[in-house]
XYZ file of C-alpha atoms in Angstrom:
668
model
C -0.013 0.080 0.066
C 1.378 3.496 -1.132
C 2.315 5.840 1.604
C -0.172 8.824 2.171
C 3.063 10.864 1.693
C 3.785 9.534 -1.870
C 0.257 10.210 -3.252
C -2.187 13.143 -3.505
C -5.426 11.091 -3.041
C -7.124 9.396 -0.187
C -10.142 7.098 0.529
C -12.715 7.496 3.549
C -13.017 5.011 5.460
C -9.534 3.820 4.691
C -9.839 0.094 3.184
C -8.677 -2.669 5.273
C -6.637 -4.001 2.592
C -5.226 -2.143 -0.491
C -2.467 -2.769 -2.924
C -1.533 0.280 -5.352
C 0.201 -0.430 -8.430
C 2.813 1.581 -10.434
C 0.744 2.341 -13.312
C -2.489 4.545 -13.953
C -5.687 3.743 -15.989
C -7.245 6.407 -18.295
C -11.019 6.444 -18.362
C -12.374 6.299 -21.899
C -14.026 9.474 -23.117
C -16.996 7.455 -24.148
C -17.446 4.756 -21.617
C -20.190 2.553 -19.870
C -21.107 1.426 -16.500
C -22.773 -2.024 -16.559
C -24.779 -2.686 -13.364
C -25.942 -6.302 -13.090
C -29.599 -6.721 -12.353
C -28.878 -9.098 -9.593
C -27.508 -6.257 -7.253
C -31.306 -5.343 -6.694
C -30.712 -1.503 -7.539
C -33.943 -1.109 -9.346
C -33.205 2.564 -10.606
C -29.496 1.694 -11.309
C -28.755 4.521 -8.749
C -25.423 3.267 -8.197
C -24.537 3.495 -12.059
C -25.899 6.870 -12.188
C -23.991 8.011 -9.121
C -20.583 6.888 -10.876
C -22.028 8.733 -14.354
C -22.627 11.881 -12.460
C -19.226 11.875 -10.850
C -17.424 11.270 -14.321
C -19.315 13.986 -15.831
C -18.447 16.385 -13.050
C -14.785 15.282 -12.935
C -13.940 14.855 -16.769
C -16.947 16.642 -18.670
C -17.634 13.325 -20.358
C -21.013 11.612 -20.692
C -21.066 7.919 -20.089
C -23.800 5.170 -20.939
C -25.438 2.766 -18.512
C -26.386 -0.810 -19.337
C -26.970 -4.246 -17.701
C -26.835 -7.887 -18.573
C -23.816 -9.814 -20.153
C -24.956 -8.739 -23.647
C -23.422 -5.189 -23.195
C -19.875 -4.398 -22.521
C -18.937 -1.886 -19.599
C -15.461 -0.295 -18.550
C -16.720 -0.283 -15.239
C -18.594 -3.371 -14.178
C -20.796 -3.710 -11.015
C -21.599 -7.115 -10.115
C -22.751 -9.440 -7.074
C -20.321 -12.373 -6.088
C -21.429 -15.972 -6.848
C -19.713 -16.942 -3.657
C -17.732 -15.025 -1.213
C -14.403 -15.733 0.667
C -13.222 -12.465 2.072
C -14.371 -11.856 5.548
C -14.808 -8.542 7.379
C -13.147 -7.980 10.648
C -15.884 -9.418 12.891
C -16.494 -12.417 10.848
C -19.313 -11.636 8.845
C -19.560 -10.500 5.144
C -22.318 -7.976 4.971
C -21.238 -4.882 3.173
C -18.004 -6.416 2.067
C -16.649 -5.644 -1.536
C -13.629 -5.797 -3.959
C -12.489 -3.173 -6.165
C -10.028 -3.787 -9.156
C -8.639 -1.045 -11.450
C -6.431 -2.127 -14.123
C -6.152 -1.607 -17.933
C -8.790 -4.221 -18.509
C -11.175 -1.907 -16.669
C -12.826 -1.523 -13.471
C -14.862 -4.161 -11.401
C -16.511 -3.876 -8.237
C -17.763 -6.900 -6.618
C -19.928 -6.944 -3.692
C -21.391 -9.939 -1.172
C -24.691 -7.913 -1.429
C -26.346 -4.915 -2.593
C -24.598 -2.950 0.298
C -21.107 -4.377 -0.666
C -21.565 -2.970 -4.136
C -22.800 0.437 -2.772
C -19.688 0.637 -0.595
C -17.329 -0.164 -3.480
C -18.903 2.363 -5.573
C -18.618 5.010 -3.081
C -14.878 4.321 -2.956
C -14.600 4.503 -6.748
C -16.478 7.771 -6.568
C -14.056 9.413 -4.133
C -11.157 8.105 -6.521
C -12.818 9.714 -9.466
C -13.660 12.999 -7.697
C -9.966 13.322 -6.914
C -8.183 11.969 -9.841
C -10.398 12.615 -12.738
C -9.916 10.445 -15.640
C -6.740 9.137 -14.637
C -7.029 6.584 -11.944
C -4.537 4.735 -10.204
C -3.985 0.973 -10.564
C -5.130 -0.843 -7.409
C -6.938 -3.601 -5.843
C -8.867 -3.356 -2.624
C -10.503 -6.033 -0.373
C -12.590 -4.306 2.078
C -15.425 -4.854 4.665
C -16.981 -2.875 7.637
C -16.148 -3.860 11.299
C -19.525 -2.377 12.427
C -22.862 -3.627 10.585
C -24.701 -0.662 11.877
C -23.076 2.797 10.980
C -25.564 5.339 11.850
C -25.995 8.964 12.254
C -28.461 10.730 14.485
C -29.271 14.378 13.578
C -31.306 16.718 15.888
C -34.213 18.161 13.998
C -36.118 19.494 16.927
C -34.155 21.936 19.093
C -34.337 25.076 16.915
C -33.568 24.025 13.513
C -35.765 21.741 11.208
C -33.620 21.098 8.131
C -35.481 21.419 4.668
C -36.148 18.228 2.731
C -33.672 19.187 0.039
C -30.865 19.696 2.518
C -31.963 16.320 4.112
C -31.456 14.585 0.795
C -28.218 16.337 0.468
C -26.974 15.019 3.845
C -28.128 11.560 2.945
C -25.968 11.699 -0.105
C -23.160 12.640 1.926
C -23.759 9.804 4.532
C -23.970 7.141 1.605
C -20.629 8.585 0.154
C -18.888 7.782 3.492
C -20.650 4.292 3.648
C -22.947 5.055 6.535
C -26.190 2.769 6.383
C -28.609 4.292 9.020
C -30.072 7.674 9.686
C -32.229 8.883 12.539
C -33.815 12.344 12.990
C -34.413 13.581 16.492
C -37.917 14.556 16.960
C -39.661 16.447 20.034
C -42.353 18.601 18.790
C -41.258 19.347 15.077
C -43.474 16.801 13.386
C -47.154 17.763 12.396
C -48.811 14.907 14.291
C -52.685 15.030 13.777
C -54.468 16.353 16.888
C -51.281 18.256 18.149
C -51.140 21.519 16.243
C -50.646 23.452 19.385
C -47.629 21.636 20.114
C -45.913 22.107 16.574
C -47.369 25.353 15.496
C -44.852 27.641 14.276
C -42.088 25.289 14.442
C -41.960 24.449 10.504
C -42.513 20.690 11.484
C -41.859 17.826 8.999
C -44.824 16.315 7.591
C -46.024 12.614 6.633
C -45.472 13.527 3.119
C -41.691 14.682 3.823
C -41.175 11.399 5.770
C -42.557 9.129 3.084
C -40.438 10.853 0.510
C -37.240 10.915 2.489
C -37.678 7.319 3.621
C -37.684 6.150 -0.061
C -34.776 8.479 -0.902
C -32.767 7.026 2.018
C -33.811 3.269 0.977
C -32.336 3.891 -2.544
C -29.087 4.978 -1.136
C -28.878 1.809 1.091
C -29.608 3.888 4.268
C -32.200 2.812 6.873
C -34.265 5.779 7.952
C -35.206 4.911 11.479
C -38.055 6.644 13.375
C -37.007 8.310 16.382
C -39.594 10.368 18.649
C -39.312 11.513 22.209
C -41.855 9.578 24.226
C -40.978 10.175 27.971
C -38.485 13.065 28.912
C -37.722 16.191 26.974
C -41.503 17.183 26.446
C -40.663 20.630 26.916
C -42.868 22.380 24.213
C -45.909 19.831 24.436
C -45.997 20.034 28.315
C -46.308 23.705 27.983
C -49.498 23.702 25.846
C -52.817 24.497 27.250
C -54.084 20.906 26.126
C -51.340 18.909 27.290
C -49.670 20.410 30.423
C -51.551 18.258 32.661
C -49.740 15.170 31.479
C -46.307 16.990 32.926
C -44.531 16.416 36.172
C -45.052 19.977 36.873
C -48.006 21.644 34.806
C -47.627 24.446 37.169
C -44.449 25.604 35.487
C -46.017 25.626 32.142
C -46.236 29.336 31.756
C -42.611 30.222 32.931
C -40.875 32.308 30.181
C -39.065 30.277 27.441
C -35.749 29.135 28.382
C -33.104 27.246 26.073
C -31.428 25.987 29.240
C -34.735 24.775 30.843
C -35.706 23.033 27.717
C -32.824 20.829 28.162
C -33.631 19.900 31.579
C -37.200 19.982 32.412
C -40.965 18.807 31.361
C -41.002 15.105 31.659
C -44.008 12.918 31.451
C -46.190 11.885 34.441
C -46.063 8.541 33.817
C -48.158 7.594 36.969
C -51.020 9.088 34.926
C -52.537 6.472 32.581
C -53.191 9.141 29.965
C -49.234 9.697 29.532
C -48.953 6.123 28.043
C -51.889 6.752 25.705
C -50.083 9.944 24.524
C -46.889 8.320 23.915
C -48.480 5.336 22.128
C -50.397 7.674 19.917
C -47.005 9.268 18.930
C -45.565 5.767 18.296
C -48.277 4.373 16.304
C -48.896 7.017 13.920
C -45.175 7.887 13.389
C -44.290 4.159 12.725
C -46.415 3.500 9.776
C -44.531 6.197 7.769
C -41.305 4.119 7.834
C -40.204 0.691 6.426
C -37.591 0.395 9.007
C -38.532 -2.422 11.860
C -36.542 -0.391 14.295
C -38.182 2.312 16.343
C -36.280 4.532 18.965
C -38.402 5.786 21.762
C -35.597 7.857 23.303
C -36.675 8.012 26.837
C -33.487 9.889 28.075
C -32.910 12.373 30.717
C -36.100 12.141 32.609
C -34.844 14.639 35.188
C -38.320 15.233 36.705
C -39.339 11.758 36.984
C -40.884 11.052 40.778
C -40.214 14.685 41.682
C -43.663 16.175 40.799
C -47.063 14.566 40.295
C -45.389 11.004 40.273
C -43.608 11.519 43.521
C -46.237 9.570 45.635
C -45.917 6.554 43.145
C -42.176 6.819 42.816
C -42.008 6.614 46.701
C -44.057 3.577 46.656
C -42.307 1.316 43.876
C -39.202 3.247 43.407
C -38.029 5.605 40.633
C -36.047 2.606 38.909
C -39.358 0.547 38.949
C -41.482 3.586 37.702
C -38.992 4.208 34.754
C -38.510 0.640 33.829
C -42.344 -0.263 33.853
C -43.025 2.521 31.656
C -40.316 1.917 29.107
C -41.090 -1.887 29.231
C -44.765 -1.177 28.366
C -43.858 0.794 25.247
C -41.323 -1.586 24.315
C -44.010 -4.287 24.712
C -46.173 -2.212 22.498
C -43.898 -2.110 19.817
C -42.958 -5.570 19.944
C -46.565 -6.580 19.433
C -46.598 -4.670 16.125
C -43.376 -6.602 15.100
C -41.018 -3.599 15.817
C -37.651 -3.579 17.397
C -37.419 -1.102 20.340
C -34.476 1.074 21.020
C -33.880 3.954 23.574
C -31.307 5.800 24.993
C -29.287 4.181 28.126
C -28.476 6.862 30.350
C -31.177 6.141 32.895
C -30.560 2.376 32.776
C -26.890 2.738 33.248
C -27.375 5.188 36.208
C -29.811 2.559 37.835
C -28.333 -0.716 36.438
C -31.289 -2.846 38.022
C -33.141 -1.807 34.869
C -30.764 -3.616 32.783
C -32.089 -6.940 33.957
C -35.754 -6.239 33.106
C -34.970 -5.353 29.375
C -36.548 -7.696 26.668
C -34.206 -9.446 24.470
C -35.094 -7.557 21.358
C -34.554 -4.191 22.976
C -31.391 -2.244 21.903
C -29.731 0.076 24.185
C -28.086 3.289 22.712
C -25.298 3.857 25.027
C -24.271 7.613 24.761
C -21.085 8.990 25.973
C -19.686 12.588 24.931
C -16.666 12.918 27.158
C -13.334 13.302 24.849
C -11.631 11.230 27.442
C -14.462 8.761 28.231
C -13.716 5.292 29.552
C -15.322 1.876 28.755
C -17.001 1.658 32.131
C -20.492 2.090 30.957
C -20.009 0.100 27.837
C -18.639 -2.618 29.784
C -21.496 -2.567 32.284
C -24.232 -2.907 29.529
C -22.222 -5.968 27.741
C -21.820 -7.723 31.061
C -25.579 -7.387 31.657
C -26.084 -9.221 28.337
C -27.923 -6.473 26.786
C -27.690 -5.216 23.147
C -26.049 -1.987 22.706
C -25.331 0.471 20.046
C -22.433 2.810 21.233
C -23.067 6.535 20.642
C -20.376 9.321 20.486
C -20.989 12.846 19.234
C -19.608 15.282 16.632
C -19.326 18.136 19.372
C -21.026 20.808 17.631
C -23.814 21.728 19.949
C -23.842 25.401 21.766
C -21.097 26.707 19.550
C -20.812 28.234 16.113
C -17.558 26.410 15.387
C -17.064 22.573 15.886
C -14.773 21.164 18.599
C -12.957 18.910 16.335
C -10.302 17.661 18.730
C -13.133 16.651 21.103
C -15.051 14.901 18.310
C -12.008 12.796 17.260
C -11.125 11.857 20.739
C -14.547 10.770 21.681
C -15.487 9.162 18.528
C -12.253 7.139 18.306
C -12.424 5.834 21.734
C -15.922 4.976 21.696
C -15.829 3.068 18.520
C -12.955 0.933 19.889
C -14.733 0.328 23.178
C -17.821 -0.879 21.109
C -15.825 -3.182 18.978
C -14.041 -4.748 22.317
C -17.421 -5.283 23.886
C -19.154 -6.765 21.010
C -21.769 -3.749 20.282
C -24.043 -4.071 17.421
C -22.633 -0.922 15.639
C -22.307 2.784 16.384
C -24.757 5.722 15.989
C -22.628 9.254 15.852
C -24.906 11.895 17.450
C -25.298 15.652 16.149
C -27.008 17.641 18.729
C -28.417 21.190 18.586
C -28.842 22.410 22.222
C -29.677 26.147 22.748
C -31.382 26.671 19.606
C -29.389 24.891 17.403
C -26.861 27.681 16.657
C -24.389 25.307 15.089
C -24.635 25.153 11.281
C -25.142 21.588 10.356
C -22.255 21.874 7.653
C -20.016 22.381 10.298
C -20.567 18.648 11.697
C -18.952 17.296 8.349
C -15.412 16.566 9.847
C -16.963 14.824 12.901
C -19.376 12.819 10.573
C -16.399 11.592 8.827
C -14.495 10.810 11.742
C -17.545 8.489 12.761
C -17.465 6.813 9.268
C -13.870 6.134 9.452
C -14.168 4.647 13.085
C -17.469 2.731 12.473
C -15.773 0.938 9.446
C -12.391 0.235 11.353
C -12.417 1.063 15.101
C -9.224 -0.872 15.579
C -7.175 1.190 13.123
C -4.420 3.660 14.172
C -5.279 6.639 12.113
C -3.758 9.674 13.575
C -6.022 12.816 13.953
C -3.734 15.114 11.771
C -3.554 12.296 9.029
C -7.401 12.059 9.028
C -7.819 15.883 8.798
C -5.541 15.838 5.906
C -7.659 13.060 4.059
C -11.089 14.934 4.828
C -9.595 18.007 3.350
C -8.584 16.394 0.196
C -11.802 13.962 -0.340
C -14.606 16.112 1.112
C -13.403 19.538 0.421
C -11.164 19.161 -2.787
C -8.488 20.928 -0.821
C -4.977 20.044 -2.503
C -3.192 21.724 0.451
C -4.868 19.430 2.855
C -4.994 22.264 5.285
C -8.692 23.370 5.468
C -10.006 20.948 8.318
C -6.710 21.612 10.301
C -7.465 25.643 10.016
C -10.969 24.907 11.028
C -9.883 22.940 14.070
C -7.556 25.810 14.988
C -10.098 28.289 14.597
C -12.439 26.554 16.910
C -9.726 26.426 19.596
C -10.062 30.143 19.742
C -13.615 29.928 20.893
C -13.368 31.551 24.569
C -16.613 33.145 25.332
C -19.040 30.915 23.432
C -22.797 30.742 22.530
C -23.343 28.653 25.677
C -21.901 31.301 27.945
C -23.921 34.139 26.285
C -27.001 32.132 26.677
C -26.267 31.282 30.475
C -25.190 34.857 31.078
C -28.641 36.283 29.534
C -30.810 33.650 30.976
C -29.715 34.331 34.465
C -32.441 37.062 34.354
C -35.758 35.179 34.673
C -37.502 37.924 32.547
C -38.659 39.964 35.603
C -35.171 40.907 36.889
C -34.787 38.207 39.287
C -32.047 35.561 39.235
C -33.328 32.151 37.495
C -32.330 29.695 39.963
C -33.026 26.788 37.553
C -30.341 28.195 35.308
C -27.918 28.932 37.976
C -28.008 25.430 39.254
C -26.507 24.494 35.718
C -23.615 26.742 36.001
C -21.074 24.896 38.319
C -19.581 28.201 39.683
C -23.077 29.170 41.121
C -24.921 25.915 41.916
C -22.731 25.375 44.953
C -23.120 28.895 46.163
C -26.916 29.431 45.806
C -27.766 27.553 49.152
C -24.799 29.239 50.812
C -25.791 32.657 49.748
C -29.344 32.306 50.938
C -28.197 30.999 54.521
C -25.483 33.819 54.756
C -27.644 36.941 53.812
C -31.234 35.471 53.923
C -32.067 36.690 50.433
C -32.033 35.091 46.974
C -28.928 35.635 44.785
C -29.707 38.864 42.609
C -29.011 38.793 38.774
C -26.050 41.247 39.252
C -24.652 38.902 41.877
C -24.975 35.801 39.818
C -23.483 37.469 36.605
C -20.693 38.976 38.670
C -19.706 35.476 40.002
C -20.072 33.814 36.597
C -17.875 36.487 34.864
C -15.428 36.427 37.638
C -15.026 32.760 37.342
C -14.168 33.117 33.744
C -11.441 35.647 34.562
C -8.543 33.516 33.551
C -10.319 32.459 30.319
C -10.959 36.000 29.466
C -7.541 36.821 29.609
C -7.027 34.869 26.399
C -9.562 36.788 24.342
C -7.169 39.194 22.693
C -4.696 36.731 21.856
C -7.283 34.279 20.787
C -8.997 36.741 18.390
C -5.593 37.456 16.791
C -5.172 34.025 16.349
C -8.818 33.517 14.818
C -8.267 36.320 12.309
C -5.070 34.745 11.236
C -7.007 31.478 10.485
C -9.581 33.493 8.531
C -6.480 34.930 6.401
C -5.019 31.522 5.996
C -8.154 29.746 5.012
C -9.565 32.320 2.504
C -7.280 31.421 -0.344
C -7.802 27.614 0.109
C -11.699 28.284 0.231
C -11.398 30.088 -2.887
C -10.119 27.267 -4.813
C -12.291 24.638 -3.265
C -15.308 25.678 -5.500
C -17.930 25.150 -2.620
C -19.310 28.517 -1.990
C -21.861 27.092 0.496
C -19.231 25.848 3.073
C -16.918 28.963 2.348
C -19.709 31.061 3.598
C -20.803 29.057 6.492
C -17.252 29.038 7.810
C -16.854 32.748 7.346
C -20.008 33.670 9.139
C -19.298 31.006 11.882
C -15.697 32.432 12.562
C -16.762 36.199 12.388
C -19.379 35.275 14.712
C -16.927 33.758 17.318
C -14.656 37.065 17.034
C -17.862 39.018 17.993
C -18.836 36.447 20.726
C -15.191 36.792 22.243
C -15.374 40.566 22.061
C -18.951 40.354 23.890
C -17.434 38.245 26.567
C -14.521 40.655 27.154
C -16.897 43.660 27.299
C -19.350 41.928 29.811
C -16.173 41.091 32.039
C -15.170 44.488 31.757
C -18.469 45.572 33.013
C -18.398 43.392 35.881
C -14.884 44.633 36.802
C -13.191 41.629 36.032
C -11.278 43.556 33.394
C -9.726 47.163 33.492
C -10.838 49.606 30.953
C -7.196 50.218 29.589
C -6.848 46.569 28.906
C -9.921 46.731 26.404
C -7.673 46.844 23.346
C -9.582 47.968 20.403
C -12.952 48.009 21.837
C -13.092 50.677 24.260
C -16.104 51.237 26.632
C -17.421 53.903 24.110
C -17.216 51.409 21.344
C -19.921 48.998 22.992
C -22.708 50.524 20.969
C -20.694 49.846 17.854
C -20.130 46.279 18.809
C -24.030 45.943 19.379
C -24.496 47.148 15.790
C -21.862 44.846 14.553
C -23.744 41.822 16.248
C -27.095 42.802 14.565
C -25.345 43.033 11.091
C -23.924 39.763 11.756
C -27.030 38.281 12.575
C -28.590 39.170 9.376
C -25.878 37.380 7.399
C -26.309 34.376 9.806
C -30.065 34.313 9.044
C -29.497 34.152 5.335
C -26.946 31.027 6.035
C -29.593 29.457 8.195
C -31.916 29.407 5.185
C -29.479 27.610 3.216
C -30.185 24.374 5.099
C -33.017 25.013 7.344
C -36.658 26.059 7.558
C -37.417 29.128 9.558
C -38.274 26.881 12.682
C -36.836 28.734 15.641
C -34.274 31.294 13.884
C -36.123 33.695 15.686
C -34.908 32.641 18.877
C -31.394 32.961 17.870
C -32.052 36.505 16.712
C -33.734 37.517 19.891
C -30.807 36.245 21.816
C -28.208 38.512 19.557
C -30.517 41.275 20.133
C -30.927 41.052 23.894
C -27.010 40.754 23.816
C -26.762 43.960 21.739
C -29.253 45.615 24.089
C -27.097 44.577 27.030
C -24.166 46.185 25.476
C -25.997 49.392 25.006
C -27.191 49.335 28.619
C -23.685 48.938 29.985
C -22.228 51.594 27.718
C -24.326 54.213 29.709
């Protein structure tokens, strides 16, 4: 196998076995793809994918045919028998690819195998055009389930057109499963009060997208929140009585509270009827036999309306009984239940009650995660899929180092513990401010490590390969510069939201928000006992900013580094021919520059910094900074529309406007 240092092309995921010859193969100017009917690709989509890439890379038009009566320089076929085994002893998804002067042959053990081989060839064509290297590949995935989990509910609902583009990209990197996270952003019958104003996905969208994914060899698995994370539904007039704390339904909207509160009161029989209705209507729109009921982060369980029942039977039993009932409901309809494993792992006795056909989605997002939780589930004999994250939430720029560390570790742990696969998660906490296109490097990390968790791929090597394959960057520096830019995020979207939401809307300190901020949580009770009064907004914000004092010191240096990243990345992006990602990256970087400046200004207003240290933004410039924020927000909104429905863009805008107003207030 040729060294990466001696060739200017790459393949992701990297094949298990590849021999590269000395010669090259010239694609004919008028060629043909012959795709065997035995593959089962009714619309010859795989052949069309190759023809489209050949046209894009070489400008020539190729023909498509099938059967032995027609020749083809590129031949796609199913093996009569199969000798090559994947790492885990199976053959699903395995393929061979041969490129020599006689032509190109892709042989798969099944449809997925041929599909995977076609994606490898597409990557080579995109990078090399009409002149391909002689090579021979024998390849197969380690994980049979290689899934992606996309948040489509916490502020950003993707357009159907963009979802199709994302499915195309997942296919290119050999993913075979996709789930969309839904809380309130689906147009369920009889629930218009819940989904109104959210640009919800519809049954027609789902049917069309399900077919589109199936054609690409991707299983679209239904996923809907049925227990915790019912923030929007439990704030409606019609459904609030089903929640643990209906008395809180009219509190002002809060990004932070949305992440932590509003769990169904499962001691009320109406709760199961509500969840069953969601499940029954949703599952009919999907061909998949799997169904993810979520059931994660049930923070309020046993604390409100269900407290008496929880005291009688125990919180673990209350949880397990309800989830078990939903799983049984699905099983009776021939479905295979899935749910997030955080609660079951916190209370391991739940693991012993799981039916055999239930799959636990074992999520761990820490960059330095251990294998303890994965080992726990494996030792209990439960089926599990391991779930790392792309690390995009709460921020404008993706935390690429964190994503790589997390995904590479979790993939290896999953392989060692016999997990059924990996589901890479992409969340949008705090309004989904993160542009979904920023998740591409993390998504590709997932593709690499789900395919070969045991590989020793170095992070920098993978960043270079992503730059070449995904972005067409001959310098192989684009993703590394994006990584370096993200390291300059000192005062992030998360800190801005926390700072603003410490005001509960009436001028008082929001203690629910304060409890989520470590430097405040420990002080709340002490403050009340010391002075007999609740902490004020000013006191809470003072403590928060002072706790960030050392971090704030970095802002001038960080912004200089971020500006240099923008200078370095601009000529690279100009040659990539992808104006969409160029604009998205520029807007994200500009936004982070402004956030850092806002953090510095707020620190100064709370006497964390002296005025003479303010650099280029003196106190008299706060109003100018407010105007810059508002102008940036307009540009951000245009990029939002490139991928997403209007959904909750207005909440992002309102947060930026509040920050601008705060800057004007402190400038007086």
